PDB file of N, CA and C in Angstrom:
ATOM      1  N   ALA A 153      96.809  66.360  18.571  1.00  0.00           N
ATOM      2  CA  ALA A 153      96.816  67.782  18.834  1.00  0.00           C
ATOM      3  C   ALA A 153      96.439  68.574  17.587  1.00  0.00           C
ATOM      4  N   SER A 154      96.750  68.043  16.401  1.00  0.00           N
ATOM      5  CA  SER A 154      96.465  68.769  15.168  1.00  0.00           C
ATOM      6  C   SER A 154      95.061  68.490  14.646  1.00  0.00           C
ATOM      7  N   ASN A 155      94.335  67.595  15.315  1.00  0.00           N
ATOM      8  CA  ASN A 155      92.986  67.236  14.901  1.00  0.00           C
ATOM      9  C   ASN A 155      92.960  66.703  13.465  1.00  0.00           C
ATOM     10  N   THR A 156      93.940  65.854  13.151  1.00  0.00           N
ATOM     11  CA  THR A 156      94.015  65.219  11.837  1.00  0.00           C
ATOM     12  C   THR A 156      94.280  63.734  12.005  1.00  0.00           C
ATOM     13  N   GLY A 157      94.079  63.018  10.942  1.00  0.00           N
ATOM     14  CA  GLY A 157      94.466  61.618  10.874  1.00  0.00           C
ATOM     15  C   GLY A 157      95.684  61.497   9.988  1.00  0.00           C
ATOM     16  N   GLY A 158      96.089  60.283   9.719  1.00  0.00           N
ATOM     17  CA  GLY A 158      97.224  60.108   8.831  1.00  0.00           C
ATOM     18  C   GLY A 158      97.456  58.649   8.483  1.00  0.00           C
ATOM     19  N   VAL A 159      98.170  58.461   7.395  1.00  0.00           N
ATOM     20  CA  VAL A 159      98.539  57.119   6.967  1.00  0.00           C
ATOM     21  C   VAL A 159     100.039  57.109   6.697  1.00  0.00           C
ATOM     22  N   ILE A 160     100.685  56.032   7.089  1.00  0.00           N
ATOM     23  CA  ILE A 160     102.095  55.795   6.786  1.00  0.00           C
ATOM     24  C   ILE A 160     102.135  54.552   5.908  1.00  0.00           C
ATOM     25  N   PHE A 161     102.837  54.646   4.790  1.00  0.00           N
ATOM     26  CA  PHE A 161     102.965  53.518   3.873  1.00  0.00           C
ATOM     27  C   PHE A 161     104.241  52.753   4.194  1.00  0.00           C
ATOM     28  N   ALA A 162     104.091  51.537   4.681  1.00  0.00           N
ATOM     29  CA  ALA A 162     105.233  50.734   5.128  1.00  0.00           C
ATOM     30  C   ALA A 162     106.288  50.581   4.046  1.00  0.00           C
ATOM     31  N   ASP A 163     105.858  50.412   2.810  1.00  0.00           N
ATOM     32  CA  ASP A 163     106.824  50.185   1.737  1.00  0.00           C
ATOM     33  C   ASP A 163     107.595  51.439   1.348  1.00  0.00           C
ATOM     34  N   LYS A 164     107.231  52.587   1.882  1.00  0.00           N
ATOM     35  CA  LYS A 164     107.926  53.838   1.589  1.00  0.00           C
ATOM     36  C   LYS A 164     108.979  54.183   2.648  1.00  0.00           C
ATOM     37  N   ILE A 165     108.950  53.494   3.781  1.00  0.00           N
ATOM     38  CA  ILE A 165     109.892  53.805   4.857  1.00  0.00           C
ATOM     39  C   ILE A 165     111.274  53.283   4.481  1.00  0.00           C
ATOM     40  N   PRO A 166     112.258  54.171   4.399  1.00  0.00           N
ATOM     41  CA  PRO A 166     113.595  53.713   4.032  1.00  0.00           C
ATOM     42  C   PRO A 166     114.226  52.893   5.156  1.00  0.00           C
ATOM     43  N   LEU A 167     114.756  51.739   4.806  1.00  0.00           N
ATOM     44  CA  LEU A 167     115.439  50.873   5.771  1.00  0.00           C
ATOM     45  C   LEU A 167     116.876  50.683   5.297  1.00  0.00           C
ATOM     46  N   THR A 168     117.818  50.962   6.173  1.00  0.00           N
ATOM     47  CA  THR A 168     119.222  50.819   5.797  1.00  0.00           C
ATOM     48  C   THR A 168     119.600  49.346   5.717  1.00  0.00           C
ATOM     49  N   ARG A 169     120.658  49.083   5.009  1.00  0.00           N
ATOM     50  CA  ARG A 169     121.174  47.718   4.911  1.00  0.00           C
ATOM     51  C   ARG A 169     121.518  47.193   6.306  1.00  0.00           C
ATOM     52  N   THR A 170     122.044  48.076   7.166  1.00  0.00           N
ATOM     53  CA  THR A 170     122.387  47.683   8.538  1.00  0.00           C
ATOM     54  C   THR A 170     121.142  47.251   9.301  1.00  0.00           C
ATOM     55  N   THR A 171     120.061  48.008   9.172  1.00  0.00           N
ATOM     56  CA  THR A 171     118.808  47.641   9.841  1.00  0.00           C
ATOM     57  C   THR A 171     118.312  46.288   9.351  1.00  0.00           C
ATOM     58  N   LEU A 172     118.348  46.082   8.045  1.00  0.00           N
ATOM     59  CA  LEU A 172     117.891  44.813   7.480  1.00  0.00           C
ATOM     60  C   LEU A 172     118.740  43.642   7.988  1.00  0.00           C
ATOM     61  N   THR A 173     120.049  43.841   8.031  1.00  0.00           N
ATOM     62  CA  THR A 173     120.961  42.778   8.469  1.00  0.00           C
ATOM     63  C   THR A 173     120.775  42.471   9.951  1.00  0.00           C
ATOM     64  N   LEU A 174     120.754  43.502  10.771  1.00  0.00           N
ATOM     65  CA  LEU A 174     120.619  43.285  12.220  1.00  0.00           C
ATOM     66  C   LEU A 174     119.253  42.698  12.576  1.00  0.00           C
ATOM     67  N   ALA A 175     118.208  43.151  11.915  1.00  0.00           N
ATOM     68  CA  ALA A 175     116.874  42.599  12.178  1.00  0.00           C
ATOM     69  C   ALA A 175     116.830  41.125  11.799  1.00  0.00           C
ATOM     70  N   ALA A 176     117.415  40.773  10.669  1.00  0.00           N
ATOM     71  CA  ALA A 176     117.442  39.365  10.253  1.00  0.00           C
ATOM     72  C   ALA A 176     118.212  38.523  11.260  1.00  0.00           C
ATOM     73  N   THR A 177     119.342  39.033  11.735  1.00  0.00           N
ATOM     74  CA  THR A 177     120.161  38.318  12.720  1.00  0.00           C
ATOM     75  C   THR A 177     119.380  38.098  14.013  1.00  0.00           C
ATOM     76  N   ALA A 178     118.608  39.103  14.416  1.00  0.00           N
ATOM     77  CA  ALA A 178     117.845  39.027  15.668  1.00  0.00           C
ATOM     78  C   ALA A 178     116.487  38.340  15.487  1.00  0.00           C
ATOM     79  N   GLY A 179     116.135  38.011  14.241  1.00  0.00           N
ATOM     80  CA  GLY A 179     114.824  37.397  13.998  1.00  0.00           C
ATOM     81  C   GLY A 179     113.683  38.372  14.173  1.00  0.00           C
ATOM     82  N   GLU A 180     113.951  39.641  13.924  1.00  0.00           N
ATOM     83  CA  GLU A 180     112.937  40.690  14.097  1.00  0.00           C
ATOM     84  C   GLU A 180     112.498  41.231  12.741  1.00  0.00           C
ATOM     85  N   ASP A 181     111.342  41.859  12.712  1.00  0.00           N
ATOM     86  CA  ASP A 181     110.843  42.530  11.519  1.00  0.00           C
ATOM     87  C   ASP A 181     111.579  43.867  11.404  1.00  0.00           C
ATOM     88  N   PRO A 182     112.300  44.120  10.303  1.00  0.00           N
ATOM     89  CA  PRO A 182     113.050  45.368  10.177  1.00  0.00           C
ATOM     90  C   PRO A 182     112.161  46.606  10.236  1.00  0.00           C
ATOM     91  N   LEU A 183     110.944  46.522   9.730  1.00  0.00           N
ATOM     92  CA  LEU A 183     110.042  47.668   9.801  1.00  0.00           C
ATOM     93  C   LEU A 183     109.670  47.964  11.246  1.00  0.00           C
ATOM     94  N   ASP A 184     109.401  46.919  12.032  1.00  0.00           N
ATOM     95  CA  ASP A 184     109.110  47.129  13.450  1.00  0.00           C
ATOM     96  C   ASP A 184     110.307  47.753  14.159  1.00  0.00           C
ATOM     97  N   CYS A 185     111.502  47.334  13.811  1.00  0.00           N
ATOM     98  CA  CYS A 185     112.707  47.936  14.400  1.00  0.00           C
ATOM     99  C   CYS A 185     112.772  49.428  14.080  1.00  0.00           C
ATOM    100  N   ALA A 186     112.481  49.775  12.828  1.00  0.00           N
ATOM    101  CA  ALA A 186     112.531  51.180  12.419  1.00  0.00           C
ATOM    102  C   ALA A 186     111.447  52.013  13.101  1.00  0.00           C
ATOM    103  N   LEU A 187     110.250  51.465  13.206  1.00  0.00           N
ATOM    104  CA  LEU A 187     109.137  52.231  13.770  1.00  0.00           C
ATOM    105  C   LEU A 187     109.125  52.280  15.292  1.00  0.00           C
ATOM    106  N   TYR A 188     109.563  51.197  15.921  1.00  0.00           N
ATOM    107  CA  TYR A 188     109.351  51.085  17.364  1.00  0.00           C
ATOM    108  C   TYR A 188     110.623  50.839  18.170  1.00  0.00           C
ATOM    109  N   GLY A 189     111.773  50.768  17.505  1.00  0.00           N
ATOM    110  CA  GLY A 189     113.006  50.405  18.194  1.00  0.00           C
ATOM    111  C   GLY A 189     113.496  51.424  19.199  1.00  0.00           C
ATOM    112  N   GLY A 190     113.410  52.703  18.874  1.00  0.00           N
ATOM    113  CA  GLY A 190     113.753  53.739  19.831  1.00  0.00           C
ATOM    114  C   GLY A 190     115.210  54.134  19.884  1.00  0.00           C
ATOM    115  N   GLU A 191     116.082  53.495  19.150  1.00  0.00           N
ATOM    116  CA  GLU A 191     117.503  53.820  19.245  1.00  0.00           C
ATOM    117  C   GLU A 191     117.968  54.785  18.165  1.00  0.00           C
ATOM    118  N   ASP A 192     117.179  55.017  17.157  1.00  0.00           N
ATOM    119  CA  ASP A 192     117.551  55.914  16.085  1.00  0.00           C
ATOM    120  C   ASP A 192     116.300  56.668  15.672  1.00  0.00           C
ATOM    121  N   PHE A 193     116.468  57.734  14.941  1.00  0.00           N
ATOM    122  CA  PHE A 193     115.304  58.505  14.552  1.00  0.00           C
ATOM    123  C   PHE A 193     115.560  59.232  13.242  1.00  0.00           C
ATOM    124  N   GLU A 194     114.503  59.672  12.645  1.00  0.00           N
ATOM    125  CA  GLU A 194     114.522  60.511  11.459  1.00  0.00           C
ATOM    126  C   GLU A 194     113.633  61.708  11.736  1.00  0.00           C
ATOM    127  N   LEU A 195     113.932  62.808  11.114  1.00  0.00           N
ATOM    128  CA  LEU A 195     113.090  63.989  11.206  1.00  0.00           C
ATOM    129  C   LEU A 195     111.857  63.765  10.347  1.00  0.00           C
ATOM    130  N   VAL A 196     110.695  63.981  10.918  1.00  0.00           N
ATOM    131  CA  VAL A 196     109.436  63.808  10.197  1.00  0.00           C
ATOM    132  C   VAL A 196     108.726  65.152  10.171  1.00  0.00           C
ATOM    133  N   PHE A 197     108.211  65.520   9.001  1.00  0.00           N
ATOM    134  CA  PHE A 197     107.502  66.781   8.884  1.00  0.00           C
ATOM    135  C   PHE A 197     106.385  66.637   7.871  1.00  0.00           C
ATOM    136  N   THR A 198     105.477  67.588   7.870  1.00  0.00           N
ATOM    137  CA  THR A 198     104.407  67.617   6.874  1.00  0.00           C
ATOM    138  C   THR A 198     104.592  68.843   5.996  1.00  0.00           C
ATOM    139  N   ILE A 199     104.041  68.750   4.803  1.00  0.00           N
ATOM    140  CA  ILE A 199     104.100  69.861   3.845  1.00  0.00           C
ATOM    141  C   ILE A 199     102.845  69.797   2.987  1.00  0.00           C
ATOM    142  N   LYS A 200     102.352  70.938   2.589  1.00  0.00           N
ATOM    143  CA  LYS A 200     101.183  70.977   1.708  1.00  0.00           C
ATOM    144  C   LYS A 200     101.551  70.363   0.362  1.00  0.00           C
ATOM    145  N   ASP A 201     100.607  69.628  -0.233  1.00  0.00           N
ATOM    146  CA  ASP A 201     100.853  69.006  -1.541  1.00  0.00           C
ATOM    147  C   ASP A 201     101.388  70.005  -2.557  1.00  0.00           C
ATOM    148  N   GLY A 202     100.839  71.193  -2.562  1.00  0.00           N
ATOM    149  CA  GLY A 202     101.245  72.210  -3.533  1.00  0.00           C
ATOM    150  C   GLY A 202     102.679  72.678  -3.373  1.00  0.00           C
ATOM    151  N   ASP A 203     103.273  72.455  -2.207  1.00  0.00           N
ATOM    152  CA  ASP A 203     104.652  72.899  -1.955  1.00  0.00           C
ATOM    153  C   ASP A 203     105.681  71.797  -2.131  1.00  0.00           C
ATOM    154  N   LEU A 204     105.242  70.581  -2.397  1.00  0.00           N
ATOM    155  CA  LEU A 204     106.158  69.446  -2.491  1.00  0.00           C
ATOM    156  C   LEU A 204     107.156  69.596  -3.640  1.00  0.00           C
ATOM    157  N   GLU A 205     106.697  69.992  -4.801  1.00  0.00           N
ATOM    158  CA  GLU A 205     107.615  70.149  -5.939  1.00  0.00           C
ATOM    159  C   GLU A 205     108.639  71.254  -5.682  1.00  0.00           C
ATOM    160  N   LYS A 206     108.222  72.318  -5.019  1.00  0.00           N
ATOM    161  CA  LYS A 206     109.148  73.394  -4.669  1.00  0.00           C
ATOM    162  C   LYS A 206     110.242  72.858  -3.740  1.00  0.00           C
ATOM    163  N   LEU A 207     109.869  72.040  -2.778  1.00  0.00           N
ATOM    164  CA  LEU A 207     110.847  71.446  -1.867  1.00  0.00           C
ATOM    165  C   LEU A 207     111.801  70.523  -2.613  1.00  0.00           C
ATOM    166  N   ARG A 208     111.260  69.757  -3.562  1.00  0.00           N
ATOM    167  CA  ARG A 208     112.105  68.833  -4.342  1.00  0.00           C
ATOM    168  C   ARG A 208     113.144  69.570  -5.186  1.00  0.00           C
ATOM    169  N   ARG A 209     112.842  70.799  -5.593  1.00  0.00           N
ATOM    170  CA  ARG A 209     113.825  71.570  -6.364  1.00  0.00           C
ATOM    171  C   ARG A 209     115.044  71.903  -5.516  1.00  0.00           C
ATOM    172  N   ASP A 210     114.840  72.102  -4.218  1.00  0.00           N
ATOM    173  CA  ASP A 210     115.937  72.507  -3.333  1.00  0.00           C
ATOM    174  C   ASP A 210     116.571  71.357  -2.571  1.00  0.00           C
ATOM    175  N   PHE A 211     115.821  70.278  -2.353  1.00  0.00           N
ATOM    176  CA  PHE A 211     116.312  69.154  -1.562  1.00  0.00           C
ATOM    177  C   PHE A 211     115.951  67.840  -2.244  1.00  0.00           C
ATOM    178  N   SER A 212     116.850  66.891  -2.185  1.00  0.00           N
ATOM    179  CA  SER A 212     116.545  65.592  -2.784  1.00  0.00           C
ATOM    180  C   SER A 212     116.650  64.455  -1.777  1.00  0.00           C
ATOM    181  N   ASP A 213     117.099  64.770  -0.579  1.00  0.00           N
ATOM    182  CA  ASP A 213     117.363  63.711   0.404  1.00  0.00           C
ATOM    183  C   ASP A 213     116.233  63.547   1.412  1.00  0.00           C
ATOM    184  N   PHE A 214     115.010  63.415   0.897  1.00  0.00           N
ATOM    185  CA  PHE A 214     113.871  63.135   1.763  1.00  0.00           C
ATOM    186  C   PHE A 214     112.961  62.143   1.056  1.00  0.00           C
ATOM    187  N   THR A 215     112.126  61.496   1.839  1.00  0.00           N
ATOM    188  CA  THR A 215     111.211  60.499   1.307  1.00  0.00           C
ATOM    189  C   THR A 215     109.806  60.786   1.822  1.00  0.00           C
ATOM    190  N   VAL A 216     108.845  60.789   0.950  1.00  0.00           N
ATOM    191  CA  VAL A 216     107.443  60.929   1.348  1.00  0.00           C
ATOM    192  C   VAL A 216     106.967  59.546   1.776  1.00  0.00           C
ATOM    193  N   VAL A 217     106.587  59.415   3.043  1.00  0.00           N
ATOM    194  CA  VAL A 217     106.203  58.111   3.585  1.00  0.00           C
ATOM    195  C   VAL A 217     104.734  58.015   3.962  1.00  0.00           C
ATOM    196  N   GLY A 218     104.011  59.117   3.832  1.00  0.00           N
ATOM    197  CA  GLY A 218     102.616  59.064   4.238  1.00  0.00           C
ATOM    198  C   GLY A 218     101.843  60.271   3.783  1.00  0.00           C
ATOM    199  N   GLN A 219     100.678  60.418   4.396  1.00  0.00           N
ATOM    200  CA  GLN A 219      99.769  61.484   4.002  1.00  0.00           C
ATOM    201  C   GLN A 219      98.910  61.861   5.200  1.00  0.00           C
ATOM    202  N   VAL A 220      98.649  63.145   5.356  1.00  0.00           N
ATOM    203  CA  VAL A 220      97.734  63.623   6.387  1.00  0.00           C
ATOM    204  C   VAL A 220      96.318  63.412   5.882  1.00  0.00           C
ATOM    205  N   LEU A 221      95.466  62.903   6.755  1.00  0.00           N
ATOM    206  CA  LEU A 221      94.079  62.585   6.410  1.00  0.00           C
ATOM    207  C   LEU A 221      93.122  63.309   7.350  1.00  0.00           C
ATOM    208  N   PRO A 222      91.845  63.340   7.007  1.00  0.00           N
ATOM    209  CA  PRO A 222      90.864  63.868   7.961  1.00  0.00           C
ATOM    210  C   PRO A 222      90.876  63.033   9.245  1.00  0.00           C
ATOM    211  N   VAL A 223      90.612  63.670  10.357  1.00  0.00           N
ATOM    212  CA  VAL A 223      90.660  63.008  11.659  1.00  0.00           C
ATOM    213  C   VAL A 223      89.770  61.770  11.708  1.00  0.00           C
ATOM    214  N   ALA A 224      88.652  61.791  10.999  1.00  0.00           N
ATOM    215  CA  ALA A 224      87.722  60.653  11.014  1.00  0.00           C
ATOM    216  C   ALA A 224      88.342  59.384  10.438  1.00  0.00           C
ATOM    217  N   GLU A 225      89.394  59.514   9.632  1.00  0.00           N
ATOM    218  CA  GLU A 225      90.050  58.343   9.042  1.00  0.00           C
ATOM    219  C   GLU A 225      91.084  57.724   9.972  1.00  0.00           C
ATOM    220  N   GLY A 226      91.369  58.388  11.082  1.00  0.00           N
ATOM    221  CA  GLY A 226      92.299  57.832  12.060  1.00  0.00           C
ATOM    222  C   GLY A 226      93.751  57.886  11.604  1.00  0.00           C
ATOM    223  N   VAL A 227      94.591  57.240  12.386  1.00  0.00           N
ATOM    224  CA  VAL A 227      96.025  57.155  12.095  1.00  0.00           C
ATOM    225  C   VAL A 227      96.358  55.677  11.965  1.00  0.00           C
ATOM    226  N   HIS A 228      96.966  55.296  10.843  1.00  0.00           N
ATOM    227  CA  HIS A 228      97.275  53.887  10.637  1.00  0.00           C
ATOM    228  C   HIS A 228      98.455  53.700   9.688  1.00  0.00           C
ATOM    229  N   LEU A 229      98.951  52.500   9.688  1.00  0.00           N
ATOM    230  CA  LEU A 229     100.016  52.059   8.808  1.00  0.00           C
ATOM    231  C   LEU A 229      99.382  51.199   7.720  1.00  0.00           C
ATOM    232  N   VAL A 230      99.850  51.304   6.488  1.00  0.00           N
ATOM    233  CA  VAL A 230      99.406  50.402   5.425  1.00  0.00           C
ATOM    234  C   VAL A 230     100.589  49.513   5.076  1.00  0.00           C
ATOM    235  N   ARG A 231     100.406  48.214   5.336  1.00  0.00           N
ATOM    236  CA  ARG A 231     101.450  47.224   5.052  1.00  0.00           C
ATOM    237  C   ARG A 231     100.843  46.147   4.162  1.00  0.00           C
ATOM    238  N   ASP A 232     101.490  45.876   3.056  1.00  0.00           N
ATOM    239  CA  ASP A 232     100.991  44.884   2.090  1.00  0.00           C
ATOM    240  C   ASP A 232      99.557  45.194   1.663  1.00  0.00           C
ATOM    241  N   GLY A 233      99.259  46.490   1.523  1.00  0.00           N
ATOM    242  CA  GLY A 233      97.947  46.916   1.052  1.00  0.00           C
ATOM    243  C   GLY A 233      96.845  46.916   2.089  1.00  0.00           C
ATOM    244  N   LEU A 234      97.159  46.516   3.331  1.00  0.00           N
ATOM    245  CA  LEU A 234      96.134  46.429   4.373  1.00  0.00           C
ATOM    246  C   LEU A 234      96.407  47.426   5.494  1.00  0.00           C
ATOM    247  N   PRO A 235      95.354  48.104   5.972  1.00  0.00           N
ATOM    248  CA  PRO A 235      95.547  49.021   7.096  1.00  0.00           C
ATOM    249  C   PRO A 235      95.862  48.248   8.371  1.00  0.00           C
ATOM    250  N   GLU A 236      96.720  48.829   9.177  1.00  0.00           N
ATOM    251  CA  GLU A 236      97.170  48.184  10.412  1.00  0.00           C
ATOM    252  C   GLU A 236      97.286  49.259  11.486  1.00  0.00           C
ATOM    253  N   LYS A 237      96.794  48.973  12.657  1.00  0.00           N
ATOM    254  CA  LYS A 237      96.902  49.925  13.749  1.00  0.00           C
ATOM    255  C   LYS A 237      98.369  50.060  14.146  1.00  0.00           C
ATOM    256  N   LEU A 238      98.811  51.284  14.360  1.00  0.00           N
ATOM    257  CA  LEU A 238     100.179  51.511  14.805  1.00  0.00           C
ATOM    258  C   LEU A 238     100.315  51.118  16.269  1.00  0.00           C
ATOM    259  N   LYS A 239     101.439  50.495  16.593  1.00  0.00           N
ATOM    260  CA  LYS A 239     101.718  50.169  17.978  1.00  0.00           C
ATOM    261  C   LYS A 239     102.201  51.428  18.684  1.00  0.00           C
ATOM    262  N   LYS A 240     102.223  51.377  19.985  1.00  0.00           N
ATOM    263  CA  LYS A 240     102.759  52.506  20.741  1.00  0.00           C
ATOM    264  C   LYS A 240     104.255  52.585  20.488  1.00  0.00           C
ATOM    265  N   GLY A 241     104.757  53.796  20.306  1.00  0.00           N
ATOM    266  CA  GLY A 241     106.177  54.004  20.056  1.00  0.00           C
ATOM    267  C   GLY A 241     107.025  53.769  21.298  1.00  0.00           C
ATOM    268  N   TYR A 242     108.291  53.841  21.127  1.00  0.00           N
ATOM    269  CA  TYR A 242     109.234  53.627  22.210  1.00  0.00           C
ATOM    270  C   TYR A 242     109.060  54.697  23.276  1.00  0.00           C
ATOM    271  N   ASP A 243     109.068  54.310  24.534  1.00  0.00           N
ATOM    272  CA  ASP A 243     108.924  55.245  25.643  1.00  0.00           C
ATOM    273  C   ASP A 243     110.239  55.313  26.402  1.00  0.00           C
ATOM    274  N   HIS A 244     110.942  56.395  26.257  1.00  0.00           N
ATOM    275  CA  HIS A 244     112.251  56.561  26.901  1.00  0.00           C
ATOM    276  C   HIS A 244     112.151  56.625  28.423  1.00  0.00           C
ATOM    277  N   PHE A 245     110.972  56.891  28.942  1.00  0.00           N
ATOM    278  CA  PHE A 245     110.811  57.088  30.385  1.00  0.00           C
ATOM    279  C   PHE A 245     110.222  55.867  31.080  1.00  0.00           C
ATOM    280  N   ALA A 246     109.956  54.809  30.320  1.00  0.00           N
ATOM    281  CA  ALA A 246     109.363  53.608  30.921  1.00  0.00           C
ATOM    282  C   ALA A 246     110.395  52.846  31.739  1.00  0.00           C
TER     283      ALA A 246
END
């Protein structure tokens, strides 16, 4: 809808100790659980590069996990330095 692309850096996504433990117990990839599990969520927003330092002065409890790109670059995840197509997210109505 925004006519943009984007990249998410897998190594920047915060994973809780609980997620890591439960994923290991279930034999699942913890990153896949975080991205596609559907049982928990985080607020995601975009901000202009020039405003990032201003936001950091007022808030410290956020993590930059990606970047908005031109639409021609598509939307993808970078894991271990390689671009990867994002899977479809959890569908609550399926």
